[in-house]
Coordinates of C-alpha atoms in Angstrom, one line a residue:
M1 CA -41.6 -95.3 48.6
D2 CA -40.6 -97.1 51.8
N3 CA -40.9 -94.5 54.5
T4 CA -39.0 -96.2 57.4
I5 CA -36.4 -95.1 59.9
G6 CA -32.8 -95.6 58.7
N7 CA -29.9 -97.2 60.5
I8 CA -27.0 -95.6 62.4
S9 CA -23.9 -97.1 63.9
L10 CA -24.7 -96.6 67.6
T11 CA -21.5 -98.2 68.8
Q12 CA -19.4 -95.6 67.0
L13 CA -21.0 -92.7 68.8
P14 CA -18.9 -91.2 71.7
N15 CA -20.5 -91.4 75.1
G16 CA -21.7 -87.8 75.1
A17 CA -23.2 -88.0 71.6
H18 CA -24.8 -91.4 72.4
F19 CA -26.5 -89.9 75.4
N20 CA -27.7 -86.9 73.5
Y21 CA -29.0 -89.0 70.7
M22 CA -31.0 -91.3 72.9
Q23 CA -32.3 -88.4 75.0
A24 CA -33.5 -86.7 71.8
T25 CA -35.1 -90.0 70.6
I26 CA -37.0 -90.5 73.8
E27 CA -38.3 -86.9 73.7
R28 CA -39.3 -87.3 70.1
V29 CA -41.3 -90.4 70.8
E30 CA -43.0 -88.9 73.8
T31 CA -44.1 -85.7 72.0
D32 CA -45.5 -87.7 68.9
N33 CA -48.8 -89.1 70.0
V34 CA -49.1 -91.5 67.0
A35 CA -45.6 -93.0 67.5
K36 CA -46.0 -93.1 71.3
A37 CA -49.3 -95.1 71.1
K38 CA -47.6 -97.7 68.9
V39 CA -44.7 -98.5 71.3
P40 CA -45.6 -98.0 74.9
G41 CA -43.7 -101.1 76.2
E42 CA -40.7 -100.4 74.0
L43 CA -40.6 -96.8 75.1
A44 CA -40.7 -97.8 78.8
A45 CA -37.9 -100.2 78.3
L46 CA -35.8 -97.6 76.5
K47 CA -36.3 -95.1 79.2
S48 CA -35.4 -97.6 81.9
A49 CA -32.2 -98.6 80.2
F50 CA -31.4 -94.9 79.4
A51 CA -31.7 -94.1 83.1
V52 CA -28.9 -96.5 83.9
E53 CA -26.7 -95.0 81.2
D54 CA -27.4 -91.5 82.6
E55 CA -26.3 -92.7 86.1
C56 CA -23.1 -94.2 84.7
L57 CA -22.2 -90.9 83.1
N58 CA -23.1 -89.0 86.3
I59 CA -20.9 -91.2 88.4
S60 CA -17.9 -90.4 86.1
R61 CA -18.4 -86.7 86.8
K62 CA -18.6 -87.1 90.6
N63 CA -15.0 -88.1 91.2
P64 CA -13.8 -86.7 94.6
L65 CA -10.6 -85.6 92.9
S66 CA -12.5 -82.9 90.9
D67 CA -12.3 -80.3 93.6
P68 CA -8.5 -80.8 94.3
I69 CA -7.9 -80.6 90.5
A70 CA -9.8 -77.3 90.4
E71 CA -7.8 -76.0 93.4
A72 CA -4.4 -77.0 91.8
D73 CA -5.5 -75.5 88.5
A74 CA -6.4 -72.2 90.2
R75 CA -3.0 -72.1 92.0
R76 CA -1.0 -72.6 88.8
D77 CA -3.1 -70.0 87.0
G78 CA -2.3 -67.6 89.7
Y79 CA 1.4 -68.2 89.5
Y80 CA 1.4 -68.0 85.7
T81 CA -0.5 -64.7 85.9
G82 CA 1.8 -63.4 88.6
Y83 CA 4.9 -64.4 86.5
K84 CA 3.4 -62.7 83.4
N85 CA 2.6 -59.5 85.3
A86 CA 6.1 -59.4 86.8
V87 CA 7.7 -59.7 83.3
R88 CA 5.4 -57.0 82.0
G89 CA 6.6 -54.7 84.9
F90 CA 10.2 -55.1 83.9
L91 CA 9.3 -53.9 80.4
Q92 CA 8.7 -50.5 81.8
L93 CA 12.4 -50.0 82.4
P94 CA 13.9 -47.5 80.0
E95 CA 17.0 -49.5 79.2
G96 CA 19.6 -52.0 80.5
D97 CA 20.2 -55.7 80.9
L98 CA 17.1 -56.2 82.9
L99 CA 15.0 -54.8 80.1
T100 CA 16.8 -57.1 77.6
A101 CA 16.0 -60.1 79.8
A102 CA 12.4 -59.0 80.2
K103 CA 12.0 -58.7 76.4
A104 CA 13.2 -62.2 75.9
L105 CA 10.8 -63.6 78.5
W106 CA 7.9 -61.6 77.1
Q107 CA 8.5 -62.9 73.6
H108 CA 8.5 -66.4 75.1
I109 CA 5.1 -65.7 76.7
A110 CA 3.8 -64.3 73.5
D111 CA 5.0 -67.3 71.5
Y112 CA 3.1 -69.8 73.7
K113 CA -0.2 -67.8 74.0
I114 CA -1.2 -69.9 77.0
D115 CA -4.9 -69.6 77.9
T116 CA -5.6 -70.3 81.5
K117 CA -9.2 -71.0 80.6
A118 CA -8.3 -73.7 78.2
Q119 CA -9.2 -77.4 78.6
L120 CA -7.3 -78.8 81.5
D121 CA -5.1 -81.3 79.7
K122 CA -4.3 -78.9 77.0
E123 CA -3.2 -76.2 79.5
T124 CA -1.2 -78.8 81.4
G125 CA 0.8 -79.8 78.3
M126 CA 1.4 -76.3 77.2
L127 CA 2.7 -75.2 80.7
T128 CA 4.9 -78.3 81.0
N129 CA 6.8 -77.2 77.8
F130 CA 6.7 -73.5 78.9
I131 CA 8.2 -74.3 82.3
D132 CA 10.9 -76.6 80.7
D133 CA 12.0 -73.6 78.7
L134 CA 12.1 -71.3 81.7
Q135 CA 14.2 -73.8 83.6
G136 CA 16.4 -74.4 80.6
K137 CA 17.3 -72.0 77.9
Y138 CA 15.7 -69.0 79.7
A139 CA 17.0 -69.9 83.2
A140 CA 19.6 -67.1 83.1
Q141 CA 16.9 -64.4 82.4
V142 CA 14.6 -65.9 85.0
T143 CA 17.3 -65.7 87.6
Q144 CA 18.4 -62.3 86.5
L145 CA 14.9 -60.9 87.1
G146 CA 14.4 -62.8 90.4
L147 CA 11.5 -64.8 89.0
K148 CA 12.6 -68.2 90.0
P149 CA 10.0 -68.5 92.9
F150 CA 7.2 -67.9 90.4
V151 CA 8.6 -70.6 88.1
D152 CA 9.3 -73.1 90.8
N153 CA 5.8 -72.8 92.3
L154 CA 4.2 -72.8 88.8
K155 CA 5.9 -76.1 88.1
T156 CA 4.8 -77.6 91.4
A157 CA 1.2 -76.6 90.8
N158 CA 1.2 -77.8 87.2
D159 CA 2.8 -81.2 88.2
Q160 CA 0.2 -81.6 90.9
T161 CA -2.6 -80.8 88.4
H162 CA -1.2 -83.4 85.9
E163 CA -0.9 -86.1 88.6
L164 CA -4.5 -85.5 89.8
L165 CA -5.8 -85.6 86.3
M166 CA -4.1 -88.9 85.7
R167 CA -5.5 -90.3 89.0
R168 CA -9.0 -89.2 88.1
D169 CA -8.8 -90.8 84.7
T170 CA -7.6 -94.1 86.3
D171 CA -10.4 -94.0 88.9
N172 CA -13.1 -93.2 86.3
A173 CA -11.8 -96.0 84.0
A174 CA -11.9 -98.6 86.8
K175 CA -15.4 -97.5 88.0
T176 CA -17.3 -96.7 85.0
V177 CA -16.0 -98.0 81.7
S178 CA -17.4 -101.5 82.0
A179 CA -20.7 -100.3 83.5
T180 CA -21.1 -97.7 80.8
K181 CA -20.5 -100.2 78.0
S182 CA -23.0 -102.6 79.5
A183 CA -25.6 -99.8 79.9
R184 CA -25.1 -98.6 76.4
R185 CA -25.6 -102.2 75.0
D186 CA -28.9 -102.4 76.9
V187 CA -30.0 -99.0 75.6
D188 CA -29.0 -99.9 72.0
T189 CA -31.0 -103.1 72.3
A190 CA -34.1 -101.3 73.5
Y191 CA -33.7 -98.6 70.9
R192 CA -33.5 -101.2 68.1
K193 CA -36.6 -102.9 69.3
L194 CA -38.5 -99.6 69.4
I195 CA -37.4 -98.5 66.0
A196 CA -38.1 -101.9 64.4
K197 CA -41.6 -101.9 65.7
I198 CA -42.2 -98.3 64.4
N199 CA -40.8 -99.4 61.0
A200 CA -43.2 -102.4 61.0
Y201 CA -46.1 -100.1 61.5
A202 CA -44.7 -97.6 59.0
T203 CA -44.7 -100.1 56.2
L204 CA -48.4 -100.6 56.7
D205 CA -49.2 -96.9 57.3
E206 CA -51.1 -96.1 54.1
A207 CA -52.5 -92.9 55.6
G208 CA -49.0 -91.6 56.5
E209 CA -49.7 -90.9 60.1
L210 CA -46.2 -92.0 61.1
A211 CA -44.5 -90.1 58.3
P212 CA -43.7 -86.9 60.4
F213 CA -42.1 -89.0 63.1
V214 CA -40.2 -91.1 60.6
D215 CA -39.0 -88.0 58.7
A216 CA -37.9 -86.3 62.0
M217 CA -35.9 -89.4 63.1
N218 CA -34.2 -89.7 59.7
A219 CA -33.3 -86.0 59.9
Q220 CA -31.8 -86.7 63.4
I221 CA -29.9 -89.7 62.1
L222 CA -28.5 -87.8 59.1
R223 CA -27.3 -84.9 61.4
Y224 CA -25.4 -87.3 63.7
K225 CA -23.9 -89.1 60.7
R226 CA -22.7 -85.9 59.3
N227 CA -21.6 -84.0 62.4
V228 CA -20.5 -86.8 64.8
L229 CA -19.6 -89.8 62.6
N230 CA -18.2 -87.7 59.7
Q231 CA -20.0 -89.9 57.2
P232 CA -21.0 -88.8 53.7
A233 CA -24.1 -86.6 53.5
S234 CA -26.7 -89.0 52.2
S235 CA -30.2 -89.9 53.4
P236 CA -30.4 -92.8 55.8
T237 CA -32.3 -95.4 53.8
E238 CA -31.3 -98.8 55.3
P239 CA -34.0 -99.8 57.8
V240 CA -33.0 -100.8 61.4
Q241 CA -33.0 -104.5 61.8
P242 CA -33.9 -106.1 65.1
T243 CA -30.4 -107.6 65.6
P244 CA -28.2 -107.7 68.7
P245 CA -25.9 -104.7 69.0
E246 CA -22.2 -104.8 68.1
E247 CA -19.6 -105.6 70.7
G248 CA -18.1 -102.6 72.5
G249 CA -19.6 -99.4 73.9
G250 CA -18.1 -96.6 72.0
D251 CA -15.3 -94.3 72.9
S252 CA -14.7 -93.3 76.5
E253 CA -14.6 -89.6 77.2
S254 CA -13.1 -87.2 79.7
P255 CA -15.7 -85.4 82.0
D256 CA -14.4 -82.1 80.7
E257 CA -15.6 -82.7 77.4
I258 CA -19.1 -82.9 75.7

């Protein structure tokens, strides 16, 4: 049986998954003395290219707008919590129109189930719709309970968070997308050369010294195909060919994710 390392569509991996895959590959080569001895030059080239990819991803996370975003997010969370607590307080009334208004607003809160610890864009979208309701169909209840200052300030903070997130995405796109794609292409080229050389040795490896490394790499490839690329659960049997990488650098990602 041909015991070689199978192929994987590297360009389809999102940035975070691509980074993790290459990091795991480098660590796997470095801890396997047999494989490491076969590809010293290829390993050095892969590590060098990977360092550039690492720097590109780090730059995307060092945007100066991150702190203002966190501050705006904290403000809106505070206004939302204050609004929620105020409505809860009115629920303690024994009866009357104020209690009726509070019940309507509390049900509205319960319907949305907003989590202030949710991913930033998700919370922003939920709060946008939530605030629209408070300024529209629930405006009378908000005014009746004197909660308009909470709602107005919540809207201001949420709008500011949205604007800052958009600006950060624009900045990151302008600064890092092209650089990341270029870095990924270089990493993919170095990876293919390393794997191709390992496979060349593996086809002549009658003693099976490379088998543990090959099996471990194939298990890694299979896991990424299943869990990241959502491909059918089958063993990777097609060997890597020393061909240039495909055009493109995979999906771009928000720094809040992966």
